[in-house]
Short mmCIF file of C-alpha atoms in Angstrom, two decimals:
data_model
loop_
_atom_site.label_atom_id
_atom_site.label_comp_id
_atom_site.label_asym_id
_atom_site.label_seq_id
_atom_site.Cartn_x
_atom_site.Cartn_y
_atom_site.Cartn_z
CA UNK I 108 0.00 0.00 0.01
CA UNK I 109 2.86 2.37 0.92
CA UNK I 110 4.46 1.88 -2.49
CA UNK I 111 1.39 3.17 -4.29
CA UNK I 112 2.44 6.70 -3.33
CA UNK I 113 5.36 6.42 -5.73
CA UNK I 114 5.36 6.31 -9.46
CA UNK I 115 8.24 4.63 -11.27
CA UNK I 116 7.58 6.71 -14.34
CA UNK I 117 8.37 10.03 -12.63
CA UNK I 118 12.13 9.66 -12.77
CA UNK I 119 12.08 8.03 -16.23
CA UNK I 120 9.97 10.86 -17.63
CA UNK I 121 12.34 13.42 -16.11
CA UNK I 122 15.27 11.64 -17.82
CA UNK I 123 13.50 11.74 -21.19
CA UNK I 124 12.86 15.48 -20.80
CA UNK I 125 16.49 16.06 -19.91
CA UNK I 126 17.68 14.11 -23.02
CA UNK I 127 15.76 16.55 -25.23
CA UNK I 128 16.62 19.69 -23.25
CA UNK I 129 20.32 19.51 -22.41
CA UNK I 130 21.68 19.87 -25.88
CA UNK I 131 24.28 22.36 -27.12
CA UNK I 132 21.65 24.57 -28.84
CA UNK I 133 19.86 25.16 -25.52
CA UNK I 134 23.04 25.40 -23.50
CA UNK I 135 24.37 28.06 -25.78
CA UNK I 136 21.36 30.18 -24.84
CA UNK I 137 22.11 29.91 -21.11
CA UNK I 138 24.77 32.25 -19.83
CA UNK I 139 27.28 29.89 -18.16
CA UNK I 140 29.67 32.00 -16.13
CA UNK I 141 33.07 30.26 -16.03
CA UNK I 142 34.66 33.04 -13.89
CA UNK I 143 33.46 31.65 -10.57
CA UNK I 144 36.44 30.75 -8.43
CA UNK I 145 34.77 29.12 -5.42
CA UNK I 146 33.60 25.94 -7.22
CA UNK I 147 37.04 24.72 -8.44
CA UNK I 148 37.44 22.57 -5.33
CA UNK I 149 33.97 21.10 -5.61
CA UNK I 150 33.50 17.50 -6.80
CA UNK I 151 30.29 15.60 -7.37
CA UNK I 152 30.64 11.86 -6.83
CA UNK I 153 27.91 10.19 -8.90
CA UNK I 154 27.01 6.75 -10.33
CA UNK I 155 24.26 4.24 -10.30
CA UNK I 156 23.45 2.86 -6.80
CA UNK I 157 25.59 -0.17 -5.82
CA UNK I 158 28.45 0.97 -8.12
CA UNK I 159 31.09 1.45 -5.39
CA UNK I 160 30.38 5.03 -4.37
CA UNK I 161 30.48 4.05 -0.65
CA UNK I 162 33.86 2.35 -1.13
CA UNK I 163 35.18 5.53 -2.83
CA UNK I 164 33.70 7.67 -0.04
CA UNK I 165 35.53 5.59 2.62
CA UNK I 166 38.85 5.86 0.75
CA UNK I 167 38.65 9.54 -0.10
CA UNK I 168 37.42 10.79 3.29
CA UNK I 169 40.65 9.36 4.87
CA UNK I 170 42.65 12.08 3.01
CA UNK I 171 43.43 15.12 5.17
CA UNK I 172 42.66 17.61 2.38
CA UNK I 173 39.31 16.14 1.40
CA UNK I 174 35.88 16.53 3.01
CA UNK I 175 33.14 14.09 1.84
CA UNK I 176 29.63 15.30 2.57
CA UNK I 177 27.10 13.02 4.11
CA UNK I 178 24.60 11.77 1.54
CA UNK I 179 22.18 14.68 1.66
CA UNK I 180 20.17 16.19 -1.22
CA UNK I 181 21.28 19.72 -0.54
CA UNK I 182 21.62 20.75 -4.22
CA UNK I 183 18.54 18.67 -5.26
CA UNK I 184 16.41 20.55 -2.72
CA UNK I 185 17.59 23.92 -4.09
CA UNK I 186 16.90 22.64 -7.61
CA UNK I 187 13.36 21.64 -6.61
CA UNK I 188 12.84 25.06 -5.00
CA UNK I 189 13.97 26.79 -8.24
CA UNK I 190 11.69 24.74 -10.49
CA UNK I 191 8.74 25.04 -8.13
CA UNK I 192 9.01 28.83 -8.45
CA UNK I 193 8.97 28.36 -12.25
CA UNK I 194 5.82 26.11 -12.43
CA UNK I 195 8.13 23.08 -12.85
CA UNK I 196 8.71 24.13 -16.47
CA UNK I 197 12.22 22.96 -17.62
CA UNK I 198 12.39 25.56 -20.42
CA UNK I 199 12.49 28.29 -17.75
CA UNK I 200 16.06 27.23 -17.13
CA UNK I 201 16.88 28.98 -20.44
CA UNK I 202 16.07 32.27 -18.73
CA UNK I 203 17.86 31.67 -15.41
CA UNK I 204 19.46 34.92 -14.27
CA UNK I 205 22.91 35.47 -12.70
CA UNK I 206 21.24 36.44 -9.42
CA UNK I 207 19.16 33.24 -9.43
CA UNK I 208 22.30 31.21 -9.98
CA UNK I 209 24.10 33.16 -7.21
CA UNK I 210 21.23 32.45 -4.85
CA UNK I 211 21.47 28.71 -5.43
CA UNK I 212 25.30 28.74 -5.25
CA UNK I 213 25.46 30.76 -2.05
CA UNK I 214 22.77 28.74 -0.26
CA UNK I 215 24.48 25.50 -1.29
CA UNK I 216 27.98 26.66 -0.27
CA UNK I 217 26.65 28.03 3.05
CA UNK I 218 25.42 24.50 3.88
CA UNK I 219 28.62 22.68 2.90
CA UNK I 220 31.39 25.04 3.95
CA UNK I 221 31.00 25.17 7.75
CA UNK I 222 34.37 26.61 8.85
CA UNK I 223 37.65 28.16 7.64
CA UNK I 224 39.30 24.70 7.22
CA UNK I 225 36.58 23.65 4.82
CA UNK I 226 37.43 26.54 2.50
CA UNK I 227 40.87 24.99 1.88
CA UNK I 228 39.59 21.47 1.32
CA UNK I 229 38.40 19.65 -1.71
CA UNK I 230 34.72 19.00 -1.01
CA UNK I 231 33.11 15.91 -2.46
CA UNK I 232 29.32 15.76 -2.63
CA UNK I 233 28.43 12.08 -2.83
CA UNK I 234 24.89 11.50 -4.02
CA UNK I 235 24.89 8.69 -6.64
CA UNK I 236 21.76 9.59 -8.62
CA UNK I 237 22.90 13.18 -9.00
CA UNK I 238 24.18 11.70 -12.25
CA UNK I 239 20.74 12.57 -13.60
CA UNK I 240 21.25 16.21 -12.61
CA UNK I 241 24.63 16.84 -14.32
CA UNK I 242 23.06 19.31 -16.72
CA UNK I 243 21.76 21.47 -13.86
CA UNK I 244 25.11 21.06 -11.99
CA UNK I 245 27.00 22.32 -15.10
CA UNK I 246 24.85 25.51 -15.22
CA UNK I 247 25.14 26.28 -11.51
CA UNK I 248 28.72 25.04 -10.80
CA UNK I 249 30.48 25.15 -14.22
CA UNK I 250 33.98 24.67 -12.82
CA UNK I 251 33.15 21.71 -10.59
CA UNK I 252 34.44 18.23 -11.41
CA UNK I 253 32.60 14.91 -11.64
CA UNK I 254 33.75 11.51 -10.46
CA UNK I 255 31.65 8.77 -12.11
CA UNK I 256 31.80 5.45 -10.20
CA UNK I 257 31.29 2.55 -12.59
CA UNK I 258 30.94 -1.22 -11.93
CA UNK I 259 29.96 -4.11 -14.23
CA UNK I 260 26.25 -3.58 -15.18
CA UNK I 261 25.29 -7.17 -14.32
CA UNK I 262 26.66 -6.75 -10.74
CA UNK I 263 25.02 -3.35 -10.39
CA UNK I 264 21.59 -4.44 -11.62
CA UNK I 265 21.45 -7.69 -9.56
CA UNK I 266 22.66 -5.81 -6.47
CA UNK I 267 20.04 -3.08 -6.83
CA UNK I 268 17.34 -5.69 -7.38
CA UNK I 269 18.28 -7.68 -4.24
CA UNK I 270 18.97 -4.67 -1.96
CA UNK I 271 16.19 -3.46 0.26
CA UNK I 272 16.13 0.27 -0.36
CA UNK I 273 13.88 2.85 1.24
CA UNK I 274 11.27 3.33 -1.47
CA UNK I 275 10.99 6.56 -3.40
CA UNK I 276 10.25 7.51 -7.05
CA UNK I 277 13.74 6.22 -8.07
CA UNK I 278 14.09 3.13 -5.86
CA UNK I 279 10.63 1.85 -6.77
CA UNK I 280 12.27 0.90 -10.07
CA UNK I 281 14.28 -1.80 -8.26
CA UNK I 282 11.26 -3.95 -7.33
CA UNK I 283 11.34 -5.80 -10.67
CA UNK I 284 14.44 -6.88 -12.52
CA UNK I 285 13.04 -5.57 -15.89
CA UNK I 286 12.42 -2.13 -14.36
CA UNK I 287 15.91 -2.10 -12.83
CA UNK I 288 17.43 -2.77 -16.30
CA UNK I 289 15.26 -0.07 -17.90
CA UNK I 290 16.21 2.46 -15.21
CA UNK I 291 19.95 1.64 -15.58
CA UNK I 292 19.77 1.99 -19.42
CA UNK I 293 17.83 5.31 -19.12
CA UNK I 294 20.37 6.78 -16.73
CA UNK I 295 23.38 5.89 -18.85
CA UNK I 296 21.78 6.89 -22.18
CA UNK I 297 21.27 10.36 -20.48
CA UNK I 298 24.90 10.33 -19.36
CA UNK I 299 26.03 9.67 -22.94
CA UNK I 300 24.09 12.80 -24.04
CA UNK I 301 25.74 14.87 -21.22
CA UNK I 302 29.10 13.48 -22.31
CA UNK I 303 28.49 14.68 -25.85
CA UNK I 304 26.70 18.02 -25.16
CA UNK I 305 28.18 19.31 -21.91
CA UNK I 306 31.77 20.41 -21.63
CA UNK I 307 32.39 19.11 -18.07
CA UNK I 308 35.52 17.75 -16.39
CA UNK I 309 35.02 14.16 -15.32
CA UNK I 310 36.86 10.94 -14.55
CA UNK I 311 35.52 7.36 -14.58
CA UNK I 312 36.64 5.22 -11.68
CA UNK I 313 35.84 1.49 -12.01
CA UNK I 314 35.08 -0.62 -8.96
CA UNK I 315 36.91 -3.60 -10.44
CA UNK I 316 40.03 -1.48 -11.00
CA UNK I 317 40.01 -0.23 -7.41
CA UNK I 318 39.79 -3.85 -6.15
CA UNK I 319 42.45 -5.23 -8.50
CA UNK I 320 44.82 -2.30 -8.81
CA UNK I 321 44.10 -0.05 -5.87
CA UNK I 322 47.27 2.17 -5.90
CA UNK I 323 47.12 3.00 -9.62
CA UNK I 324 43.38 3.73 -9.66
CA UNK I 325 43.36 5.91 -6.50
CA UNK I 326 46.57 7.76 -7.49
CA UNK I 327 44.96 8.64 -10.88
CA UNK I 328 41.81 9.81 -9.08
CA UNK I 329 43.80 12.02 -6.62
CA UNK I 330 45.77 13.57 -9.49
CA UNK I 331 42.47 14.43 -11.15
#
């Protein structure tokens, strides 16, 4: 009965809208200010659930110059707030003003930078399904970097299907194996569009490489 509150199509429909919207033609109409300096130390750690993001979190947070945020939807909440004020119409993003962007940036940074030490650290925002929001992230934090955690799709899909997640509009897709596969394919077909259309800095870190060649994989990641 509880699950009836959630609709598996919501997240899939959002992905389809994003595929049509986040193209170069539209992005060229949005003023993307690359002169911000306070997002160069900001990294978004994304990937499909069960892809090894928690393993990366554990490794990276042990570094003295890195702060990994607890898994909280800080930016997603600000994104929802913005779209709610625009009647949830995606095309209104084409008219986003500098002051609207600054409002989102300042409110986000206020919540993640809590003291002077944080200002000097690399801050990693780990929220796996933020992979869906990379278009919005690019507009608001154009100089930020992306770490994409990858793992063999068969392992990811079976693990998602067998894991007992707290149900929401995304996780309800893991109740059937067919839905899990469809959701996985939708997310990565969107990522391929982002890869082609967005000029963002990213690195792919594979779970299997971390396990089999830890030093090389993590050294490459830290250099990035």
